[in-house]
C-alpha positions as a LaTeX table, in Angstrom:
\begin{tabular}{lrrr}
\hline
Residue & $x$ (\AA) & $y$ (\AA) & $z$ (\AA) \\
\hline
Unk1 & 0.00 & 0.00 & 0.00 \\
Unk2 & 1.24 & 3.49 & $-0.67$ \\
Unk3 & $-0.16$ & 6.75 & 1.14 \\
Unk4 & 0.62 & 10.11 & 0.62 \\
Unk5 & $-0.59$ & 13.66 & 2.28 \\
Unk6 & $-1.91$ & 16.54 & $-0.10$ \\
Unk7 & $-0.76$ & 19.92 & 0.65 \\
Unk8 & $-3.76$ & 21.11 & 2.93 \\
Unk9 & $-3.65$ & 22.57 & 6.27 \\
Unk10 & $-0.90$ & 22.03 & 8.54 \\
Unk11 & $-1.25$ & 18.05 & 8.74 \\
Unk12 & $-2.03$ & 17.64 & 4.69 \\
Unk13 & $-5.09$ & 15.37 & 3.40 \\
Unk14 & $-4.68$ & 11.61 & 3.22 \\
Unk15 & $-4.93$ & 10.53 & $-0.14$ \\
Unk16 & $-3.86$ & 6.39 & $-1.35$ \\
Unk17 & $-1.76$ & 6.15 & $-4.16$ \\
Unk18 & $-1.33$ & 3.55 & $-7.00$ \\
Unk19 & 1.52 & 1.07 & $-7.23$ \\
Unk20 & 2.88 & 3.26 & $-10.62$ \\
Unk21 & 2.36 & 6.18 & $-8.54$ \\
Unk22 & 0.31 & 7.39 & $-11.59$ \\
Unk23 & $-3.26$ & 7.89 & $-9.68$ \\
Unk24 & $-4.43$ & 9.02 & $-6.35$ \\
Unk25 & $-8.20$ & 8.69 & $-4.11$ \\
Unk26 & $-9.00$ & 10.74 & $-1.06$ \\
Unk27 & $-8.78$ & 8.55 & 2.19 \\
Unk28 & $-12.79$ & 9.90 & 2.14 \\
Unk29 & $-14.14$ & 8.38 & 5.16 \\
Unk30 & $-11.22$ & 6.09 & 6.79 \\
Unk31 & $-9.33$ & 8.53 & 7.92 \\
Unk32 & $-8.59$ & 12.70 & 7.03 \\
Unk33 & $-5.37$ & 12.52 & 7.59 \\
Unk34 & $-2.29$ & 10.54 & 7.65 \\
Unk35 & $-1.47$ & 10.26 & 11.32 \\
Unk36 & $-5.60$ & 10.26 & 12.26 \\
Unk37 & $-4.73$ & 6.49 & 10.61 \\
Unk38 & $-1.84$ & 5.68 & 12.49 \\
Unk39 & $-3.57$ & 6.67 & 15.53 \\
Unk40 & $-6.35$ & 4.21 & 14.40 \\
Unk41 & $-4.32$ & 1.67 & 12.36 \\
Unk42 & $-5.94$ & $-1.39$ & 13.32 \\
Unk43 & $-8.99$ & 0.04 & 12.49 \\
Unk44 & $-8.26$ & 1.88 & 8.75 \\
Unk45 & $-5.74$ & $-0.92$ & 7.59 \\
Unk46 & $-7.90$ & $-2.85$ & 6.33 \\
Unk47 & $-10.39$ & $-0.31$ & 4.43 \\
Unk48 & $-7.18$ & 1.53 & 2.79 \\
Unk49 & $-6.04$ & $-1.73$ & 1.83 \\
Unk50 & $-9.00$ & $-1.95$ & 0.15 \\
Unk51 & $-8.85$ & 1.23 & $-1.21$ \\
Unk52 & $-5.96$ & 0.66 & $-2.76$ \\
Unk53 & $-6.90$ & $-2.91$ & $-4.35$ \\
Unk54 & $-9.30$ & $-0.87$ & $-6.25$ \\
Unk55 & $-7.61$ & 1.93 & $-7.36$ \\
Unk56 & $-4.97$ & $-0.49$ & $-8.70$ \\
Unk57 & $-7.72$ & $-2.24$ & $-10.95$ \\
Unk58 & $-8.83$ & 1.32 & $-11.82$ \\
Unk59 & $-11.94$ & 0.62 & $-9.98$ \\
Unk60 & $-12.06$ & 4.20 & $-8.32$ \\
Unk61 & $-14.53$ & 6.26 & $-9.58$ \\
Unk62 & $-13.03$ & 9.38 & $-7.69$ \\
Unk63 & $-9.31$ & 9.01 & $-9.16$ \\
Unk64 & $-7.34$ & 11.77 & $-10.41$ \\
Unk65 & $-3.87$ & 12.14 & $-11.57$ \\
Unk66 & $-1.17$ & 11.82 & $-8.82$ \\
Unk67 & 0.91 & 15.02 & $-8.81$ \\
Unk68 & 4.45 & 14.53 & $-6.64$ \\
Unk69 & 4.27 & 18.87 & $-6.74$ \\
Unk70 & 1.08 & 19.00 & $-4.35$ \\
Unk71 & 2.18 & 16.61 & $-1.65$ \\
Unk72 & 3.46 & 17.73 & 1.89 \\
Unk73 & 6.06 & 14.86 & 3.39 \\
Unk74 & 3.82 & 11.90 & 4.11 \\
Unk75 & 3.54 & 13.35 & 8.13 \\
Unk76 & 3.98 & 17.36 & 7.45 \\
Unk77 & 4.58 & 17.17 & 11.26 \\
Unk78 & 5.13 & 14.53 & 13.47 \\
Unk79 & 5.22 & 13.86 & 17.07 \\
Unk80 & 9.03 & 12.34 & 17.10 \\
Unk81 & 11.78 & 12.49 & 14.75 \\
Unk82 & 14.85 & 10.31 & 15.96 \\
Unk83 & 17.60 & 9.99 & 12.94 \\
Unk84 & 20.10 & 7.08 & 13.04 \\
Unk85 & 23.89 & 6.30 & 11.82 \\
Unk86 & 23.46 & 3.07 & 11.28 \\
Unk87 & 26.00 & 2.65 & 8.63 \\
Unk88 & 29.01 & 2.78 & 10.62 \\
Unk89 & 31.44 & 2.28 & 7.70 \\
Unk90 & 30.34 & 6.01 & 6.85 \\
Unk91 & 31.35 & 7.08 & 10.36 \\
Unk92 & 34.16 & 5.46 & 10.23 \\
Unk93 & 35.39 & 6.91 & 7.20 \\
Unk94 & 35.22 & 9.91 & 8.00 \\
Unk95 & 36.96 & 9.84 & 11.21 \\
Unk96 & 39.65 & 8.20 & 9.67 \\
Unk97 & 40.11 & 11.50 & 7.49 \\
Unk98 & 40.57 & 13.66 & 10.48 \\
Unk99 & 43.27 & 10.98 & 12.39 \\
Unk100 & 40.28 & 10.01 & 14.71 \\
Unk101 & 40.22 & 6.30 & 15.90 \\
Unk102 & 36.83 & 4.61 & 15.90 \\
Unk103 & 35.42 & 3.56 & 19.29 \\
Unk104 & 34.76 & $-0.26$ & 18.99 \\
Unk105 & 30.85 & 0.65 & 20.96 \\
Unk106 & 30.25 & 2.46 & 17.81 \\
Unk107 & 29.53 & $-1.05$ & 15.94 \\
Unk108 & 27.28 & $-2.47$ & 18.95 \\
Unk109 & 25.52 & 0.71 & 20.27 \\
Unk110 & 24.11 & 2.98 & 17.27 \\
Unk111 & 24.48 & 6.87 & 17.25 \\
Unk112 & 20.97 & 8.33 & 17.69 \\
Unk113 & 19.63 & 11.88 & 17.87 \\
Unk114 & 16.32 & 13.69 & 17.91 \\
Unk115 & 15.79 & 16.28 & 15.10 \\
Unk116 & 13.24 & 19.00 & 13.81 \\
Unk117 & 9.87 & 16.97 & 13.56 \\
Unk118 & 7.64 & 20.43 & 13.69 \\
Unk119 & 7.64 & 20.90 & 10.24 \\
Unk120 & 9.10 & 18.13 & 7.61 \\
Unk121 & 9.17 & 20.01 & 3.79 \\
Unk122 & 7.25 & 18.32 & 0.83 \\
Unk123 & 9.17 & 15.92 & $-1.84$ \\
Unk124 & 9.17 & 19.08 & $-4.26$ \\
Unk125 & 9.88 & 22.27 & $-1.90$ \\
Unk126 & 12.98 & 24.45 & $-1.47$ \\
Unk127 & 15.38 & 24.29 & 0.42 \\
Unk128 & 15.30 & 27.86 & 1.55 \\
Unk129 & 18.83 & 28.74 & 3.81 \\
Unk130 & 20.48 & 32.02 & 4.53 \\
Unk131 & 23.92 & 31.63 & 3.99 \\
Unk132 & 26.10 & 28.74 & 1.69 \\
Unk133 & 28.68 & 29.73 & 3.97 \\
Unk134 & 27.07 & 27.40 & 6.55 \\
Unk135 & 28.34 & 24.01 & 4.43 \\
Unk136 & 24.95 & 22.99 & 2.97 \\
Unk137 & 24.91 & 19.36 & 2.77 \\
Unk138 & 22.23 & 16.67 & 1.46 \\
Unk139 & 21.81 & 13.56 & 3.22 \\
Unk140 & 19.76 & 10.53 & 1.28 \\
Unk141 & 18.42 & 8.10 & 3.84 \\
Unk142 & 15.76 & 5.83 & 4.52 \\
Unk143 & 13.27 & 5.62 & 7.24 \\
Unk144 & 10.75 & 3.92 & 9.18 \\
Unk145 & 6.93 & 5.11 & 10.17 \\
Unk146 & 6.15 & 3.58 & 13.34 \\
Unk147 & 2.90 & 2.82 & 15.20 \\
Unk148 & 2.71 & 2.67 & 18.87 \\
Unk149 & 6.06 & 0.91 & 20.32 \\
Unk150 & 6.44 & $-0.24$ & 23.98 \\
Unk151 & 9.34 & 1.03 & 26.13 \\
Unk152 & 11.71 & $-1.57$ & 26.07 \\
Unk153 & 10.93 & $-3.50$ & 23.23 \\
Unk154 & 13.46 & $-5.91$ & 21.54 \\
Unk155 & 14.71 & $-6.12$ & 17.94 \\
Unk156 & 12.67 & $-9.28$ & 17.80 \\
Unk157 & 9.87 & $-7.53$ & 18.85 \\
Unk158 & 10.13 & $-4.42$ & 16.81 \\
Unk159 & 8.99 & $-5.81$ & 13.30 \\
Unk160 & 5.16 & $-5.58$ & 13.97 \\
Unk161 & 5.34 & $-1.71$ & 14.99 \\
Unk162 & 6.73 & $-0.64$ & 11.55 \\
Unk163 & 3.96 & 0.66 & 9.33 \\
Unk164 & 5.53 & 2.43 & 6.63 \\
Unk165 & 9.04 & 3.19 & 5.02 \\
Unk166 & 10.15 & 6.84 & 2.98 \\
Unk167 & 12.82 & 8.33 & 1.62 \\
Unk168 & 14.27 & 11.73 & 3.59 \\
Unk169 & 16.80 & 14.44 & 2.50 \\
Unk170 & 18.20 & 14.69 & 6.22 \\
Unk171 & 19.86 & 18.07 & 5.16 \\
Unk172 & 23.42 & 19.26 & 7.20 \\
Unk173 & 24.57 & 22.15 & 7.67 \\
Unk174 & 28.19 & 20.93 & 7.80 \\
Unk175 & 30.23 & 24.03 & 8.88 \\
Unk176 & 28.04 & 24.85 & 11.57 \\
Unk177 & 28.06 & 21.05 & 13.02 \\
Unk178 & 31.77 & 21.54 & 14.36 \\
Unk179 & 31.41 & 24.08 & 17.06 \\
Unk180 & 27.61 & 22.68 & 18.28 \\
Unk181 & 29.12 & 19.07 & 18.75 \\
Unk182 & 32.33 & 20.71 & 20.75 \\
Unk183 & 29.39 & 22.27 & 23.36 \\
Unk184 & 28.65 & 18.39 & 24.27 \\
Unk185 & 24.83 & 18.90 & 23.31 \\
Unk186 & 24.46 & 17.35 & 19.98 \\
Unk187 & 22.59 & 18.85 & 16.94 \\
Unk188 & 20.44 & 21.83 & 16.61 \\
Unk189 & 21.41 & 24.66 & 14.58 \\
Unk190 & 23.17 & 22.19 & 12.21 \\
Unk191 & 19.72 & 20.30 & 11.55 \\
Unk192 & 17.32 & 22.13 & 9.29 \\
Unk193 & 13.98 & 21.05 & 8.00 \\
Unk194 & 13.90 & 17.75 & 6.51 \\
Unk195 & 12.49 & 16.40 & 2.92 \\
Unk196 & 10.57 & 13.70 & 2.86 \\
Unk197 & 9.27 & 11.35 & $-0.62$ \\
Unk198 & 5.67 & 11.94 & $-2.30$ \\
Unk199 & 5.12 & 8.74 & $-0.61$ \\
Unk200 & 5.41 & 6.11 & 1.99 \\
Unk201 & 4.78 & 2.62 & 1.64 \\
Unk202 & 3.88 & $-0.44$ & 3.82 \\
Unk203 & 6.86 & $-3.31$ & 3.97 \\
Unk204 & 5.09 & $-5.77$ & 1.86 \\
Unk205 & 5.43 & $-3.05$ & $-1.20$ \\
Unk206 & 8.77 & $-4.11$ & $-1.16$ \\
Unk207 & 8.49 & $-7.89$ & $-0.97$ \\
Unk208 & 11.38 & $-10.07$ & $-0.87$ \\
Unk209 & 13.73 & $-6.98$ & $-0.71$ \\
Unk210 & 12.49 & $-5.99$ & 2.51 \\
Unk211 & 14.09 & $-8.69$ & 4.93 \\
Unk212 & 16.48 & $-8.55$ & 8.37 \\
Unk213 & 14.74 & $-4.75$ & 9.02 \\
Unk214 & 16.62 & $-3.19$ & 5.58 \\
Unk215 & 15.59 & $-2.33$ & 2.41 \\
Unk216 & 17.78 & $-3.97$ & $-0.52$ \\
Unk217 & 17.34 & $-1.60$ & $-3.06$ \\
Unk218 & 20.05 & 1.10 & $-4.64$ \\
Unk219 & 19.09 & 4.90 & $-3.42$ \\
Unk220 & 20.00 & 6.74 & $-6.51$ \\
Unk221 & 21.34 & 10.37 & $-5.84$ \\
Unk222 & 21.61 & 12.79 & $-8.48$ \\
Unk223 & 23.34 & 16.62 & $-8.29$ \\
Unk224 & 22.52 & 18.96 & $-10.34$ \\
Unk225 & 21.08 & 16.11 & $-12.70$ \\
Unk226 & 24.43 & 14.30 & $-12.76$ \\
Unk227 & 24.65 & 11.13 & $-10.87$ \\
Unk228 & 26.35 & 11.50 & $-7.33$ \\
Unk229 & 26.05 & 8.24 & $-6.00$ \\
Unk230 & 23.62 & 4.85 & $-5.84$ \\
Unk231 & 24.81 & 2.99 & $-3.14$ \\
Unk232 & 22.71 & $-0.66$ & $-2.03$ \\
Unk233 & 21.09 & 0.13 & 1.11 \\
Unk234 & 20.71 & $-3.12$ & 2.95 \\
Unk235 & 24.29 & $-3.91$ & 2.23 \\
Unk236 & 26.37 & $-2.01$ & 4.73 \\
Unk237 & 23.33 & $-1.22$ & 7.01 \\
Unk238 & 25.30 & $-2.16$ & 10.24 \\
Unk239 & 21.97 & $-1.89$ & 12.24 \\
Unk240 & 18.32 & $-2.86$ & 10.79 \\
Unk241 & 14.90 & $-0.91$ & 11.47 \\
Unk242 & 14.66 & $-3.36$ & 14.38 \\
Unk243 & 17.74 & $-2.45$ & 16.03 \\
Unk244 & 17.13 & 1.05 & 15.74 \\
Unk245 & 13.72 & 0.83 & 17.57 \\
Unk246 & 15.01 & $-1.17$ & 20.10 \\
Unk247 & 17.75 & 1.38 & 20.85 \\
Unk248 & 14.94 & 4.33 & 20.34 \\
Unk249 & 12.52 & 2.76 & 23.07 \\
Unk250 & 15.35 & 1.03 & 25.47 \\
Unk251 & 13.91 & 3.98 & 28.02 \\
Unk252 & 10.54 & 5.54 & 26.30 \\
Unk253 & 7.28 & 4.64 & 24.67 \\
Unk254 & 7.90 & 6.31 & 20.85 \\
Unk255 & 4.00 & 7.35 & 19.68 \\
Unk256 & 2.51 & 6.01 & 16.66 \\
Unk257 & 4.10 & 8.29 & 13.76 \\
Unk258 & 7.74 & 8.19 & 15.31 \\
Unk259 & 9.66 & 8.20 & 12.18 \\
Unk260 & 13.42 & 6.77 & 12.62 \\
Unk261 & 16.12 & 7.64 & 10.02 \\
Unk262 & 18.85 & 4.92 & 8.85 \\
Unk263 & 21.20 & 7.81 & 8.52 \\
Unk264 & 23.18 & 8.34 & 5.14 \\
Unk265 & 23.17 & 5.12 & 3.00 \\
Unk266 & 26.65 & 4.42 & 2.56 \\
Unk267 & 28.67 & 1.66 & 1.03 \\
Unk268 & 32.18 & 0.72 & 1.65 \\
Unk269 & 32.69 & 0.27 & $-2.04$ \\
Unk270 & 33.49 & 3.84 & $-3.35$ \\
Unk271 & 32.27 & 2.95 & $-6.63$ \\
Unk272 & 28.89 & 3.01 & $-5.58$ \\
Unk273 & 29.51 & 7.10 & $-5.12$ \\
Unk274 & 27.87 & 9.04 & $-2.15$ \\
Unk275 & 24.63 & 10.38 & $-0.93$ \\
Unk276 & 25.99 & 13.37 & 0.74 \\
Unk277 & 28.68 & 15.59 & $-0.45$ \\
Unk278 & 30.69 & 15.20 & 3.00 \\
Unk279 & 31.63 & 11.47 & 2.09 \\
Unk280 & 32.42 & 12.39 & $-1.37$ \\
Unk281 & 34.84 & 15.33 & 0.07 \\
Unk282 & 36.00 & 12.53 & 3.15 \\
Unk283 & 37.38 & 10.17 & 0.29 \\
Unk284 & 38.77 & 12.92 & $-1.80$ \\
Unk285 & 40.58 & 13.75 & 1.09 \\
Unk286 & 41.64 & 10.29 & 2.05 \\
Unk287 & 42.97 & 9.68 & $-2.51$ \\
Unk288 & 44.40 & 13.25 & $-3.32$ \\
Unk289 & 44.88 & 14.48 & $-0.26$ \\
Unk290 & 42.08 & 17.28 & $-0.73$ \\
Unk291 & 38.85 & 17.90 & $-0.69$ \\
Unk292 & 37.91 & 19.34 & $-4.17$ \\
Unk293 & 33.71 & 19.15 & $-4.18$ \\
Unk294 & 32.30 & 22.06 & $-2.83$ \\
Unk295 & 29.34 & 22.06 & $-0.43$ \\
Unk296 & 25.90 & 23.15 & $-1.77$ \\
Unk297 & 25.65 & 26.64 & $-3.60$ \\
Unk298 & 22.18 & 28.56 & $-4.48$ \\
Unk299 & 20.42 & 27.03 & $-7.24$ \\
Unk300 & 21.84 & 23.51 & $-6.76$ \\
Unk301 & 19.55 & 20.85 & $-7.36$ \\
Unk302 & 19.53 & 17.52 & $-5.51$ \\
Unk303 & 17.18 & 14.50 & $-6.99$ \\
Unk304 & 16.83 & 11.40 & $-4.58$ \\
Unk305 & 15.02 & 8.32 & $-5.79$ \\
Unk306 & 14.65 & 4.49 & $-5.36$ \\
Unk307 & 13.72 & 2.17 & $-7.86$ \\
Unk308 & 12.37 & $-1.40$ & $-7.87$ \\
Unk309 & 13.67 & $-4.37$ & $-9.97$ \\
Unk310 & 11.46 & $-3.49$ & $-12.96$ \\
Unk311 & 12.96 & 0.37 & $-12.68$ \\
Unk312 & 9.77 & 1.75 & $-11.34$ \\
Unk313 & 9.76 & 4.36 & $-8.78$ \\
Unk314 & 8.75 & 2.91 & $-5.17$ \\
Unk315 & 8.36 & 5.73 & $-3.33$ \\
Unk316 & 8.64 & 9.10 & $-5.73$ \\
Unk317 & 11.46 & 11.44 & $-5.72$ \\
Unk318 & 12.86 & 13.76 & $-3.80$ \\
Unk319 & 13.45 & 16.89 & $-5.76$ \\
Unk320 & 14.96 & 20.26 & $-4.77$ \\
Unk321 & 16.40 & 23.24 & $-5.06$ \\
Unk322 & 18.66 & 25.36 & $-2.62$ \\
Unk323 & 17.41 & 28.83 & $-2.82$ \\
Unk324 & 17.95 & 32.05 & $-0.53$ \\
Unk325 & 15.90 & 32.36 & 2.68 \\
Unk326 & 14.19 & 35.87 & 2.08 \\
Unk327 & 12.81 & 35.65 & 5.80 \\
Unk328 & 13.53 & 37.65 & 8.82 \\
Unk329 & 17.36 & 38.61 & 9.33 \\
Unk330 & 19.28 & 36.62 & 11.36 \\
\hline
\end{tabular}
């Protein structure tokens, strides 16, 4: 099944979209908006299911043409955004570019922290910054919808509580990260809005390459309509969806619509490329001996996508453009 929001107040308009992401019907009825279902999942499962059964036999009398341009991220706001690093050959890369050794908890005990959830962007909006200076990074990841998940729930236990998987442009601001992580805080200023895909998607979309809590499928990255990088995503995925839960919940309940990032999809193999500019500049580093791609400049565009073994899109593109923030000063 694949679900969507509509652009429409602050918590967008449920709509069910078909498997070629070519036609869309309201949710009229189940539920008005995305996380109203969540909240009542055992209840409107079944009745989008069947929703969606129909709309894929063109059986929908109220279809209309899906449009990628209208949708808000799947949750325009959620109650709990906790982002991953779960592919610790990333992390250690890049430490080993600055002479940093890699603490051997970092492949037992993921890296975890709790982001902007008030306001996710749509699959098509700007990025709108103030200042390139800042090191404006893109960050292609996958994540995890959950429903309602017990405190202290195991990674046995965690497979049931995942209702839907996206793509997200976890956007850095790279420069900024530095000083914030010397403070001994973690992220905040560093950590704009995040993108999310036109659509999510329930774990059977994905059939047999949905298996051990990771997707198997490349995440193709493109910059400035040139490909930067379409690394396998269940490959190097030290920790699975599971894990990640576990670790979320080892001392909280997380609400239904917790999403939980993977972090960036990364493979050890550098011809797979990168899907964020800071790995690409880490291994540049690490073969010349400098870093020669530049961080994000106004009017970049960044194209994030994941296809299934036929080639068709599973979950939409992310598409955007880094323009000027024209907002208040700051």
């Amino acid at each position: 099944m694949k679900l969507a929001s509509l652009k429409e107040g602050r918590d967008g308009r449920l709509v069910v979209v078909s498997r070629d992401l070519q036609q869309a019907c309201h949710a009229e009825g189940i539920a008005p908006t995305l996380q109203a279902a969540l909240d009542h999942w055992d209840e409107c499962e079944r009745a989008l299911r069947a929703l969606y059964q129909r709309l894929n036999r063109g059986e929908c009398n109220m279809a209309f043409a899906f449009a990628p341009g209208s949708c808000a991220a799947p949750l325009p706001r959620a109650y709990q955004w906790a982002d991953g690093s779960a592919y610790v050959s990333h992390i250690e890369l890049v430490r080993k570019a600055r002479g940093a050794d890699m603490p051997p908890a970092f492949w037992t005990d993921p890296l975890m922290y709790q982001g902007m959830s008030d306001g996710f962007l749509g699959p098509c909006d700007d990025i709108a910054l103030a200042n390139e200076s800042w090191g404006i990074d893109f960050e292609g990841e996958v994540a995890v919808i959950t429903g309602d998940v017990p405190m202290g729930i195991t990674a046995e236990q965690a497979h049931p509580h995942i209702r839907l998987l996206m793509l997200v442009n976890d956007v850095s601001l790279r420069n900024l990260i530095p000083a914030e992580l010397a403070k001994g805080f973690g992220f905040f200023q560093s950590k704009p809005a995040t993108a999310c895909s036109p659509v999510a998607v329930t774990p059977d979309e994905l059939g047999t390459y949905w298996h051990h809590g990771r997707v198997h499928h490349r995440l193709r990255v493109l910059l400035n309509h040139q490909l930067f990088g379409e690394p396998e995503a269940g490959v190097d995925m030290t920790f699975g969806f599971d894990q990640l839960i576990a670790h979320a919940s080892l001392s909280r309940r997380l609400g239904a619509g917790t999403i939980i990032g993977s972090g960036t999809v990364s493979n050890r193999d550098e011809h797979s490329g990168a899907c964020c500019i800071a790995e690409r500049r880490t291994r540049e580093l690490l073969n010349t001996g400098a870093a020669s791609t530049p961080f994000m400049r106004f009017g970049d565009r960044v194209r994030m996508e994941m296809f299934d073994e036929q080639g068709q899109s599973i979950f939409g593109a992310i598409d955007q453009q880094l323009v000027p923030y024209r907002g208040p000063a700051t």
